[in-house]
Coordinates of C-alpha atoms in Angstrom, one line a residue:
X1215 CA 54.7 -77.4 -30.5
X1216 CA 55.3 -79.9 -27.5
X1217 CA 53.5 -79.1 -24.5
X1218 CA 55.1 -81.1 -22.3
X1219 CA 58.6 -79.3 -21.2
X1220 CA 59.7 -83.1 -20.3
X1221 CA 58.5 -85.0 -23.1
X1222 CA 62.4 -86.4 -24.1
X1223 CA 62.8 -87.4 -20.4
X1224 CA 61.0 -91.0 -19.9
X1225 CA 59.9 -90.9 -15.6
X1226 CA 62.8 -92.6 -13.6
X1227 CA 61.3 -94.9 -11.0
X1228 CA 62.7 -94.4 -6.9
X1229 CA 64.4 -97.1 -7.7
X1230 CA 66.5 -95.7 -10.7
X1231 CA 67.5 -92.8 -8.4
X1232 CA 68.7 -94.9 -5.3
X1233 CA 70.8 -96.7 -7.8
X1234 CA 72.4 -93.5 -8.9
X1235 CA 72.7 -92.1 -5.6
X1236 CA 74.5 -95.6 -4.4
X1237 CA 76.6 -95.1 -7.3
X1238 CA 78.0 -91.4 -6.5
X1239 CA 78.2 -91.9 -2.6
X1240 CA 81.3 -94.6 -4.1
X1241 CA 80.6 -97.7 -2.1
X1242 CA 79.0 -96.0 1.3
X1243 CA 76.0 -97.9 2.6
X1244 CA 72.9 -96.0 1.0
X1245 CA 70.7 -96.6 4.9
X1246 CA 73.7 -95.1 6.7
X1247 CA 74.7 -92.5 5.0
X1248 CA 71.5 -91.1 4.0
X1249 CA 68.7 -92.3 6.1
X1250 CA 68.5 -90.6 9.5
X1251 CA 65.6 -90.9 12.6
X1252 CA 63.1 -88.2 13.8
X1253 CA 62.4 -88.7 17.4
X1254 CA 64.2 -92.1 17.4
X1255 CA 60.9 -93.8 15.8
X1256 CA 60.3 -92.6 12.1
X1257 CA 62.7 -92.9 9.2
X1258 CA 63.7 -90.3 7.0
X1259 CA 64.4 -91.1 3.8
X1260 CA 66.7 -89.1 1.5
X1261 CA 64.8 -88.5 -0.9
X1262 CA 60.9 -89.0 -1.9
X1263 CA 58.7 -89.6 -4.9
X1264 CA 55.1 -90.5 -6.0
X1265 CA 55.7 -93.9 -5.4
X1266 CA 55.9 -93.4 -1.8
X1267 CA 52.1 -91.9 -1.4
X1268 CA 50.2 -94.2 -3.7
X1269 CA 49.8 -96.8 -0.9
X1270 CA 48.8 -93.5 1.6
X1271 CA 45.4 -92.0 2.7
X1272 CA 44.8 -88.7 0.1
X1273 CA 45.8 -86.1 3.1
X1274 CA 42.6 -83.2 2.9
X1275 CA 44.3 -79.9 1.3
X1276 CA 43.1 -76.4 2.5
X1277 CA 41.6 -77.7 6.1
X1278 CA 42.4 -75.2 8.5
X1279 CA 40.0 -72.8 8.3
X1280 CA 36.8 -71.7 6.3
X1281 CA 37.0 -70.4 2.8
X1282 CA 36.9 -66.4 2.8
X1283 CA 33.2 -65.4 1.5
X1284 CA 34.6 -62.5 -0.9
X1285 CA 37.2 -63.3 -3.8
X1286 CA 39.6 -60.6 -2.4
X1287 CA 40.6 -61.8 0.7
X1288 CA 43.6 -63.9 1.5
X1289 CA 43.6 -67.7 0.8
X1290 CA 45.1 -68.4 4.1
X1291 CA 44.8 -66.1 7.2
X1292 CA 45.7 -66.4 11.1
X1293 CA 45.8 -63.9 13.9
X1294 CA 49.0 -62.4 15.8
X1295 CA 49.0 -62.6 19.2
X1296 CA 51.0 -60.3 21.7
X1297 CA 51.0 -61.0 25.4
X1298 CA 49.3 -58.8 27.9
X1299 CA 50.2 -58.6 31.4
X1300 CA 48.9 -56.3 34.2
X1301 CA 51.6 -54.6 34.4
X1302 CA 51.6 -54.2 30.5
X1303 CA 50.6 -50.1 29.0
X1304 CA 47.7 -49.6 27.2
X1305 CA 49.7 -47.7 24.8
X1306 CA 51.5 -50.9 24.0
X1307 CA 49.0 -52.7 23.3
X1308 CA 47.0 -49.8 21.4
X1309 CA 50.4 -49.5 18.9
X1310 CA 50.1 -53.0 18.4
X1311 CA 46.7 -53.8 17.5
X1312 CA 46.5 -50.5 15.8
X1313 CA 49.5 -51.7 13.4
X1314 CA 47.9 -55.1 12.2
X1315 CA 47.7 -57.1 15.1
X1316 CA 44.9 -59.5 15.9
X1317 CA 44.9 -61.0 19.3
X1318 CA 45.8 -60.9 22.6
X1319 CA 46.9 -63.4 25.6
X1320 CA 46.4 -61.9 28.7
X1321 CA 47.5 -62.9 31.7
X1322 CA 45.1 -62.4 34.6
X1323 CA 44.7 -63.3 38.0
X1324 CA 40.8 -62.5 38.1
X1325 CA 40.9 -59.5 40.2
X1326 CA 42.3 -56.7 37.5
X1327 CA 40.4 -53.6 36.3
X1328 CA 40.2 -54.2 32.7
X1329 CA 38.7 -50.9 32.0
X1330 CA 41.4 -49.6 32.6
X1331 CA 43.9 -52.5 31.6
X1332 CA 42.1 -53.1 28.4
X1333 CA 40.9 -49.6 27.9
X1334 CA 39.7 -48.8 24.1
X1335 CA 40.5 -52.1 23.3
X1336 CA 37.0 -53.9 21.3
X1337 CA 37.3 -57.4 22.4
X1338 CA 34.4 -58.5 19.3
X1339 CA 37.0 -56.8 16.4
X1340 CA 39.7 -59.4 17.9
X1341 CA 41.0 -62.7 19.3
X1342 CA 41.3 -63.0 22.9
X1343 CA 42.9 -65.9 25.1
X1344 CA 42.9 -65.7 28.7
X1345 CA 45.9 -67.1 30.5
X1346 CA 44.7 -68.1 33.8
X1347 CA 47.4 -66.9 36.7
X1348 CA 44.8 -68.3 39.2
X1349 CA 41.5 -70.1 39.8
X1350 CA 40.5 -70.5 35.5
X1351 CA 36.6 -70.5 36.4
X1352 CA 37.4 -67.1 38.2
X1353 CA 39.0 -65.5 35.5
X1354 CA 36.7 -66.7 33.0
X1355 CA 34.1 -65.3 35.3
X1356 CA 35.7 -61.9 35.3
X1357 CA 36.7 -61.8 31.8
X1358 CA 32.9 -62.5 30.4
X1359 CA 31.3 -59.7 34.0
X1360 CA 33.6 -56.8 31.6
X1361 CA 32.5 -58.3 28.0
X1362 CA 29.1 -57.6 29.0
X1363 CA 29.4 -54.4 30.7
X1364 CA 30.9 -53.2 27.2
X1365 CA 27.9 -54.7 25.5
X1366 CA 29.7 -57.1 23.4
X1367 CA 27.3 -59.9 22.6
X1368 CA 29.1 -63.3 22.9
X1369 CA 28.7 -64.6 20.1
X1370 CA 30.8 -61.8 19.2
X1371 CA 34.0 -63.6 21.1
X1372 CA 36.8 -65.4 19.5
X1373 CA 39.7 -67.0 21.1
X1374 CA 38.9 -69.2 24.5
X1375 CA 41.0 -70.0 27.8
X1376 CA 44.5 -70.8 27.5
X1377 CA 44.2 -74.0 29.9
X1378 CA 43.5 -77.3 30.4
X1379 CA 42.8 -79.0 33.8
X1380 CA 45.8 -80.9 33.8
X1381 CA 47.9 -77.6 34.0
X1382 CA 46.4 -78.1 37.9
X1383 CA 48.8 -81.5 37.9
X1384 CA 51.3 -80.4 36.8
X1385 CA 52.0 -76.9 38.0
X1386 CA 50.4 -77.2 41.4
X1387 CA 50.2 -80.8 42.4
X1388 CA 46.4 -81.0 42.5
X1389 CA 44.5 -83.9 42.6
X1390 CA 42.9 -85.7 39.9
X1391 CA 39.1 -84.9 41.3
X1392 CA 40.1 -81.4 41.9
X1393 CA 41.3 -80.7 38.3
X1394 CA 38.2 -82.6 37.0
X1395 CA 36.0 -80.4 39.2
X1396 CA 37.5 -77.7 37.6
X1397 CA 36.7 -78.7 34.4
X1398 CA 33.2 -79.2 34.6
X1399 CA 32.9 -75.9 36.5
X1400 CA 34.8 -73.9 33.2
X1401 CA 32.3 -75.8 31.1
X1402 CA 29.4 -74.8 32.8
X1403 CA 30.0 -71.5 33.1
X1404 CA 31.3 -71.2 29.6
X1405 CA 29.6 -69.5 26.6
X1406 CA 27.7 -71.8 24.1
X1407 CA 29.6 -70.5 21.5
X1408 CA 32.2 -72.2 19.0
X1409 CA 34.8 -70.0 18.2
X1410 CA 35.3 -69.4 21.8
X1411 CA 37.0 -72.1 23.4
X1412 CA 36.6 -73.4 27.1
X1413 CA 39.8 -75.5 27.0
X1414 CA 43.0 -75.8 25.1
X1415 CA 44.2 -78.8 25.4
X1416 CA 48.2 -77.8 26.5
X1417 CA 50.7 -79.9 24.4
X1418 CA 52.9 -77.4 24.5
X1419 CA 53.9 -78.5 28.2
X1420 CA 55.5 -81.7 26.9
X1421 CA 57.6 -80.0 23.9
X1422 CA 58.7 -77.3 26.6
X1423 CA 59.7 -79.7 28.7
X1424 CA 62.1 -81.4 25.8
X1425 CA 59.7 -84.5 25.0
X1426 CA 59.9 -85.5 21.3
X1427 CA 57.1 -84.5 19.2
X1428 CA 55.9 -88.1 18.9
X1429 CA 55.8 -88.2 22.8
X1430 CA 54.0 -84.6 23.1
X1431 CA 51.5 -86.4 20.5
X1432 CA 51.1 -89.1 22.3
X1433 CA 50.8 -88.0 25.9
X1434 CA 48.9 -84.7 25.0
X1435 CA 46.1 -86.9 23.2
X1436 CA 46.2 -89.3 26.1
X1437 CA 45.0 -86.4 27.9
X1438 CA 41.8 -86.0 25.4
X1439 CA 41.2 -89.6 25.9
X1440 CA 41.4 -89.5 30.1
X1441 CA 39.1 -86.5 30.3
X1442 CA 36.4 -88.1 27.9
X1443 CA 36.2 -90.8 29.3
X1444 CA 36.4 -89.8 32.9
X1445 CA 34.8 -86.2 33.0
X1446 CA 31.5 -87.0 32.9
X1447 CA 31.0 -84.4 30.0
X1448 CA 29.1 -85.7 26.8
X1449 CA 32.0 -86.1 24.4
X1450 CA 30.4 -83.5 21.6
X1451 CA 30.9 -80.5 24.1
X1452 CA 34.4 -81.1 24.7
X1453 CA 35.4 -81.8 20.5
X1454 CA 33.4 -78.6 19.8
X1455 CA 34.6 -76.3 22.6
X1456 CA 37.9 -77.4 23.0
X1457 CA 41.4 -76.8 20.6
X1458 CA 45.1 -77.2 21.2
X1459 CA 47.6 -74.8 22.3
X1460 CA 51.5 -76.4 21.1
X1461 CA 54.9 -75.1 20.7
X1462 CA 56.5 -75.5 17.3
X1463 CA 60.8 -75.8 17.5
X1464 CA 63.7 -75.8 15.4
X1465 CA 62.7 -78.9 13.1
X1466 CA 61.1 -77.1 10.5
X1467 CA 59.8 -80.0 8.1
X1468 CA 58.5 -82.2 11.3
X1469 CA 57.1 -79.7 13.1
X1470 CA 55.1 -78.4 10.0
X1471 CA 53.8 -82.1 9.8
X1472 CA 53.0 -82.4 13.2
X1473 CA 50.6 -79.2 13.6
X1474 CA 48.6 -80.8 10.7
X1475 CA 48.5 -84.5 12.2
X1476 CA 46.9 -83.0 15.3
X1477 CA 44.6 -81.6 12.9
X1478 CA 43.6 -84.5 11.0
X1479 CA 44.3 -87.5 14.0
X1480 CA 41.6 -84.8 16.4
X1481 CA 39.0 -85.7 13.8
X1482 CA 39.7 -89.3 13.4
X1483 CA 39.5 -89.6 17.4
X1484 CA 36.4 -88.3 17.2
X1485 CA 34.7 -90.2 15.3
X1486 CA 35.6 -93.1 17.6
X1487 CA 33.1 -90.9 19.9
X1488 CA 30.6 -90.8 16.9
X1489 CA 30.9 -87.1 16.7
X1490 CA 31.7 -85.6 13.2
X1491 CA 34.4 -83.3 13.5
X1492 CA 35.0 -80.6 10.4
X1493 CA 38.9 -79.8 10.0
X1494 CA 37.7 -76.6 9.7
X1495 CA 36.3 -76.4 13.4
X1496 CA 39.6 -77.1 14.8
X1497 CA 41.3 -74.2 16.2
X1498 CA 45.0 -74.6 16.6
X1499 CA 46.8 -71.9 18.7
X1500 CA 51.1 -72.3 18.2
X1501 CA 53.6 -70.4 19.9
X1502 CA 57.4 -70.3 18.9
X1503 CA 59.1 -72.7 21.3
X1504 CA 61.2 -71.9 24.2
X1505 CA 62.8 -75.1 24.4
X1506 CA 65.5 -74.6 21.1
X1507 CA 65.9 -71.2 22.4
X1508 CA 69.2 -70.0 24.3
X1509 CA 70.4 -67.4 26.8
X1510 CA 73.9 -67.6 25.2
X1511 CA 73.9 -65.3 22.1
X1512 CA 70.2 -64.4 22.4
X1513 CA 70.3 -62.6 18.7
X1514 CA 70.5 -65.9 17.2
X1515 CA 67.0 -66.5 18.8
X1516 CA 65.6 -63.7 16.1
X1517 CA 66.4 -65.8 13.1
X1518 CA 64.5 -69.3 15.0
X1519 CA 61.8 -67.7 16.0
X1520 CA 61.0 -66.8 12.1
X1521 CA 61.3 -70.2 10.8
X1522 CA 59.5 -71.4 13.4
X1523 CA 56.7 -69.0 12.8
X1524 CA 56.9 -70.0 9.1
X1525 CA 56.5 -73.6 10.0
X1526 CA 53.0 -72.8 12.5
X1527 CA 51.8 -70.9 9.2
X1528 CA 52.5 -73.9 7.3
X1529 CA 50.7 -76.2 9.5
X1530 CA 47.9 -74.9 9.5
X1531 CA 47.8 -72.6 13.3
X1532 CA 44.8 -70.4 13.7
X1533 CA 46.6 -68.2 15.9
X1534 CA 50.5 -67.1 16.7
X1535 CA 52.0 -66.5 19.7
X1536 CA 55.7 -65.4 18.6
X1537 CA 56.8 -65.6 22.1
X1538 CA 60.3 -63.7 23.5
X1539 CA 62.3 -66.1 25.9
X1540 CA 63.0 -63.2 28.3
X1541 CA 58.9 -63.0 28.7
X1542 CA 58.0 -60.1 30.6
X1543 CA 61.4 -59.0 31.0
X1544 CA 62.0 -58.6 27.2
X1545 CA 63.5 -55.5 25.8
X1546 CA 61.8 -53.0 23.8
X1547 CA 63.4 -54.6 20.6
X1548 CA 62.7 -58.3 21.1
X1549 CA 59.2 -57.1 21.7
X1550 CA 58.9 -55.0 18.2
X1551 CA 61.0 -58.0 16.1
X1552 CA 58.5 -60.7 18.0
X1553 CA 55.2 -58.8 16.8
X1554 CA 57.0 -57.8 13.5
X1555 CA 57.5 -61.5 12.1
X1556 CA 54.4 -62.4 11.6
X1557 CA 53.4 -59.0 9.9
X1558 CA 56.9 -59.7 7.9
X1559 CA 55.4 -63.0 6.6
X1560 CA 52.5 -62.4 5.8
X1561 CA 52.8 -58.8 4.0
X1562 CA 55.8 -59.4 2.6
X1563 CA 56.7 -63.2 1.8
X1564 CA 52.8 -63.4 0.7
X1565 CA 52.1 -66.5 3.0
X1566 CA 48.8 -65.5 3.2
X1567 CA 48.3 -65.8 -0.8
X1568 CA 48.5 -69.1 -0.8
X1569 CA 45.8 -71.6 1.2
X1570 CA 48.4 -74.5 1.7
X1571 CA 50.9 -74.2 0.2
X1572 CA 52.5 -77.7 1.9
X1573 CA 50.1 -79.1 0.0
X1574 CA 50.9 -82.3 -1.4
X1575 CA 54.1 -82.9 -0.8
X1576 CA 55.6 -86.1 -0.9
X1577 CA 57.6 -85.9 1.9
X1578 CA 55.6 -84.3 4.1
X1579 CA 52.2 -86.6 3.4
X1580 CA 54.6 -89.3 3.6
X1581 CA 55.4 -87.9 7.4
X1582 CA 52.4 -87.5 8.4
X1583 CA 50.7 -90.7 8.0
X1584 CA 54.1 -91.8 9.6
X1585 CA 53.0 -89.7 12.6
X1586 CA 49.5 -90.8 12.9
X1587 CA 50.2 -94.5 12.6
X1588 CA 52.8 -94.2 15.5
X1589 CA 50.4 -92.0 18.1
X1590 CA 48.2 -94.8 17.7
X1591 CA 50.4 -97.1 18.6
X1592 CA 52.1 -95.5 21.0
X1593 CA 48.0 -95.1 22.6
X1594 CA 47.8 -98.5 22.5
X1595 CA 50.6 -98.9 24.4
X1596 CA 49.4 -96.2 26.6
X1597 CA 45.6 -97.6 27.1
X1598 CA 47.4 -100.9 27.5
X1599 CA 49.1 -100.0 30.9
X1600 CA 46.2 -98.4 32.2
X1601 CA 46.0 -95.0 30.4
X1602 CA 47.4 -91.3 30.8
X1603 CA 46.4 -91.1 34.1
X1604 CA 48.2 -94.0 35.4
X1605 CA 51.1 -92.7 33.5
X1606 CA 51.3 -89.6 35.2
X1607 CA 51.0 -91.1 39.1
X1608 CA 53.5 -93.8 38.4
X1609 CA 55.7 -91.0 36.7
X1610 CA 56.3 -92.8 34.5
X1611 CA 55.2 -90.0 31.8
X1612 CA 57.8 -87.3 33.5
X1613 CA 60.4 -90.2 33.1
X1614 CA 60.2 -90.5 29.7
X1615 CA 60.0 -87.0 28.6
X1616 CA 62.9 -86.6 31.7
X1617 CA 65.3 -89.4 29.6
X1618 CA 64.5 -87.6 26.2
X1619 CA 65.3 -83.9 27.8
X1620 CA 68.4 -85.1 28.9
X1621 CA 69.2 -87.2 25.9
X1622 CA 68.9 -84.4 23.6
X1623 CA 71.0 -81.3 26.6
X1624 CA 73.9 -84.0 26.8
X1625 CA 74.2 -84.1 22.9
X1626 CA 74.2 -80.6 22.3
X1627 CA 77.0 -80.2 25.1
X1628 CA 79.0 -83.1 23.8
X1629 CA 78.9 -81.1 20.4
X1630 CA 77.7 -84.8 19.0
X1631 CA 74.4 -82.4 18.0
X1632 CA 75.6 -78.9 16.8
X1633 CA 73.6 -75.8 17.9
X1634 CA 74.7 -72.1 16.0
X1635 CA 75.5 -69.4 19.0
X1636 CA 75.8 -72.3 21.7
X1637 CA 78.6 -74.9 20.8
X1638 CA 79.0 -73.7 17.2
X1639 CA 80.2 -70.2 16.1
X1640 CA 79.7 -68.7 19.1
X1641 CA 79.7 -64.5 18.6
X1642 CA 82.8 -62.7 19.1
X1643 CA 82.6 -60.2 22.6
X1644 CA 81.6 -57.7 20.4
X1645 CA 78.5 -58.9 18.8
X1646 CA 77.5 -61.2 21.9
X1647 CA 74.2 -60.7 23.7
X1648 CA 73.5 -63.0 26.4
X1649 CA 70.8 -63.2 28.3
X1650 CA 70.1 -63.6 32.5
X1651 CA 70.3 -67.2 33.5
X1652 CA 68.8 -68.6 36.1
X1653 CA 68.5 -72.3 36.8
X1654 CA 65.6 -74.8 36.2
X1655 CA 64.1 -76.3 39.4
X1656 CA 61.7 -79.5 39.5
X1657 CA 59.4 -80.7 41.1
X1658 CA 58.5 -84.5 41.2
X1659 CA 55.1 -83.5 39.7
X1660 CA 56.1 -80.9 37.4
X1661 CA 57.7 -80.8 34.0
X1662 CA 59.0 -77.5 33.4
X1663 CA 60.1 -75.6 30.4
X1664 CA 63.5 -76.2 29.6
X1665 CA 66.3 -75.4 27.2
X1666 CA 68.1 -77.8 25.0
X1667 CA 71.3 -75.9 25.2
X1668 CA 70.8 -75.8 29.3
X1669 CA 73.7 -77.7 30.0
X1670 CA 76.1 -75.9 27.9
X1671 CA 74.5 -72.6 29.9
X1672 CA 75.0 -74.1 33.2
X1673 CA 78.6 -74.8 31.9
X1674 CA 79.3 -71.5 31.1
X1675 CA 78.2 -70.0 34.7
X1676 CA 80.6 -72.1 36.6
X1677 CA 83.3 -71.4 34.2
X1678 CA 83.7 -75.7 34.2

């Protein structure tokens, strides 16, 4: 018996298969009509095959985490986040943790009694990120004063601070020196311990903010780069104690390659520090993005925030934030379907049984090399006209991501880029659920989350 199920059919080359696609698209340009661009730099082909990866780097398989030290547990595994506010019941928080969940973001201002906020809750059973509403050092400070008092040994502690010093740019117009400061005063207070990170380097701020994901690449590693080199901290401590915190959107495939190029292009920068980097070590936190969410027809939000959980999975994130747009304000039910998904994917579509499952993939190796080659040429450009810090005085850096945010609103409310529930099968009276809008002010220093379909909700408040 013939082992091979294909051993009639001889291999066709790429070449074979362009010539019968040119042939059934009847005379159509085979570029035009099949190619496309991803964030107006990288070319998508139609179609890919081997031939297309045996020029590549072999892409490391199964990097995201350690291997589990017992047969029985899952291949691949990551922790749910919810978000914790003061204002947020302990009974909330008990149900959810309780029902499978793994982690927490809270939200503090560095003055709240979390006794009584966080009561019964074991902070060494689960992950913890601290979202600084305040001075970062002082909530740190805080944080690690009730870790003690429970007797939790640090080493104990997973998770880190949810900031970076250039959150201190961009969201209250500090200076340089005073963000750096601030840095150096988080890292010396910090525990000496790995899986508990003292910053996460926020690239989430640039995909918010509708940059493309080359740009939030680009300008979010030009960060690393600044602070290295300016902070006065030995390189080693900042690799080791730091990770990324990024928003994943509505481009599945991309946005699945670009979680793992962080991965892999973090380890490569690192070496040009001569510090040796294990995948592994890398902690990569993802939340579901706000940015290709919309107030208009707020169900359809449900269905992206799955796929875009999916994709984070794929990637590789350590952690999941599946993030409501109505934030504190969201209703019961958004709450229970946003802590649901991941418990959906993993228990029941078995993405945990599987260590990477995006493995291999022509298409998606071929992408990510893509990717890597074009953030490093896109720092070139950067270093070349005097690095991310020059960038961000001239403004030149809110320009850009300004001209791409923009770009991509005017589209969607031309209809020239279609968007289901906004300017594409809108629900009927019945079945619509919008949600409160309220508009988007900027600052010249700031770059604020945004919406893509914001001008079509502006539009529909005037009544124009």
């Amino acid at each position: 018996m013939t082992q091979a199920l294909f051993y009639d059919f001889p291999p066709a080359s790429k070449e074979a298969w362009k010539n019968q696609a040119a042939k059934d698209l009847g005379g159509q340009d085979f570029d035009q009509a099949l190619k496309s661009l991803l964030w107006e730099k990288i070319q998508i082909q139609p179609f890919y095959t081997r031939e297309d990866v045996l020029d590549l780097p072999r892409l490391p398989e199964n990097s995201f985490e350690d291997k589990p030290f017992l047969q029985d547990f899952s291949a691949r595994s990551w922790s749910n986040f919810l978000a914790v506010y003061p204002s947020t019941p302990i009974q909330e928080i008990m149900d959810f943790l309780e029902n499978g969940g793994e982690g927490l973001v809270l939200h503090l201002k560095g003055d709240e009694n979390l006794n009584e906020l966080l009561k019964d809750v074991i902070p060494d059973y689960i992950s913890i990120m601290l979202k600084p509403l305040g001075d970062p050092a002082q909530v740190l400070e805080h944080f690690m004063t009730w870790v003690h008092e429970m007797g939790v040994e640090e080493s104990g502690l997973t998770g880190g601070l949810l900031w970076s010093p250039m959150d201190m740019l961009f969201e209250q117009g500090k200076s340089w020196e005073e963000a750096i400061s601030a840095f150096r005063r988080v890292f010396s207070c910090f525990p000496n311990e790995r899986c508990f990170h003292a910053c996460m380097f926020n690239f989430s701020r640039y995909a918010e903010a509708g940059a493309s994901g080359l740009d939030e690449l680009i300008f979010g590693f030009g960060e690393i780069i600044e602070l290295i080199d300016k902070s006065g901290i030995d390189p080693i401590t900042i690799f080791e104690k730091s990770g990324f915190y990024t928003s994943v959107g509505d481009l599945h495939f991309p946005e699945i390659a670009k979680l793992k190029a962080i991965r892999f292009f973090y380890a490569e920068l690192a070496l040009q520090y001569n510090v040796g980097l294990r995948l592994e070590d890398t902690c990569v936190f993802a939340q579901t993005s706000g940015w290709s969410k919309s107030t208009l027809d707020s169900n359809t939000n449900l269905i992206r925030q799955t796929y875009e959980a999916m994709a984070s999975i794929l990637g590789g994130a350590n952690g999941l934030w599946v993030r409501p747009i109505s934030g504190q304000k969201a209703t019961e039910l958004e709450l229970r379907v946003a802590r649901n998904v991941s418990f959906i994917l993993n228990y029941e579509s078995y993405f945990g049984k599987v260590g990477d499952p995006a493995a291999g993939s022509y298409y998606l190796d071929t992408l990510i090399t893509q990717l890597i080659n074009e953030v490093k040429s896109g720092l070139q450009e950067l270093e070349k006209n005097g690095g991310w810090l020059v960038a961000f005085e001239s403004g030149m850096l809110h320009k850009k991501v300004r001209e791409h945010r923009q770009k991509q609103q005017n589209s969607i409310l031309s209809g020239e880029i279609s968007k289901i529930g906004v300017n594409k099968y809108p629900a009927s009276d019945y079945l619509k659920n919008n949600l409160e809008f309220s508009p988007i002010l900027e600052k010249e220093y700031e770059l604020k989350p945004s919406r893509a379909s914001y001008l079509v909700e502006l539009q529909n408040q005037t009544g124009a």
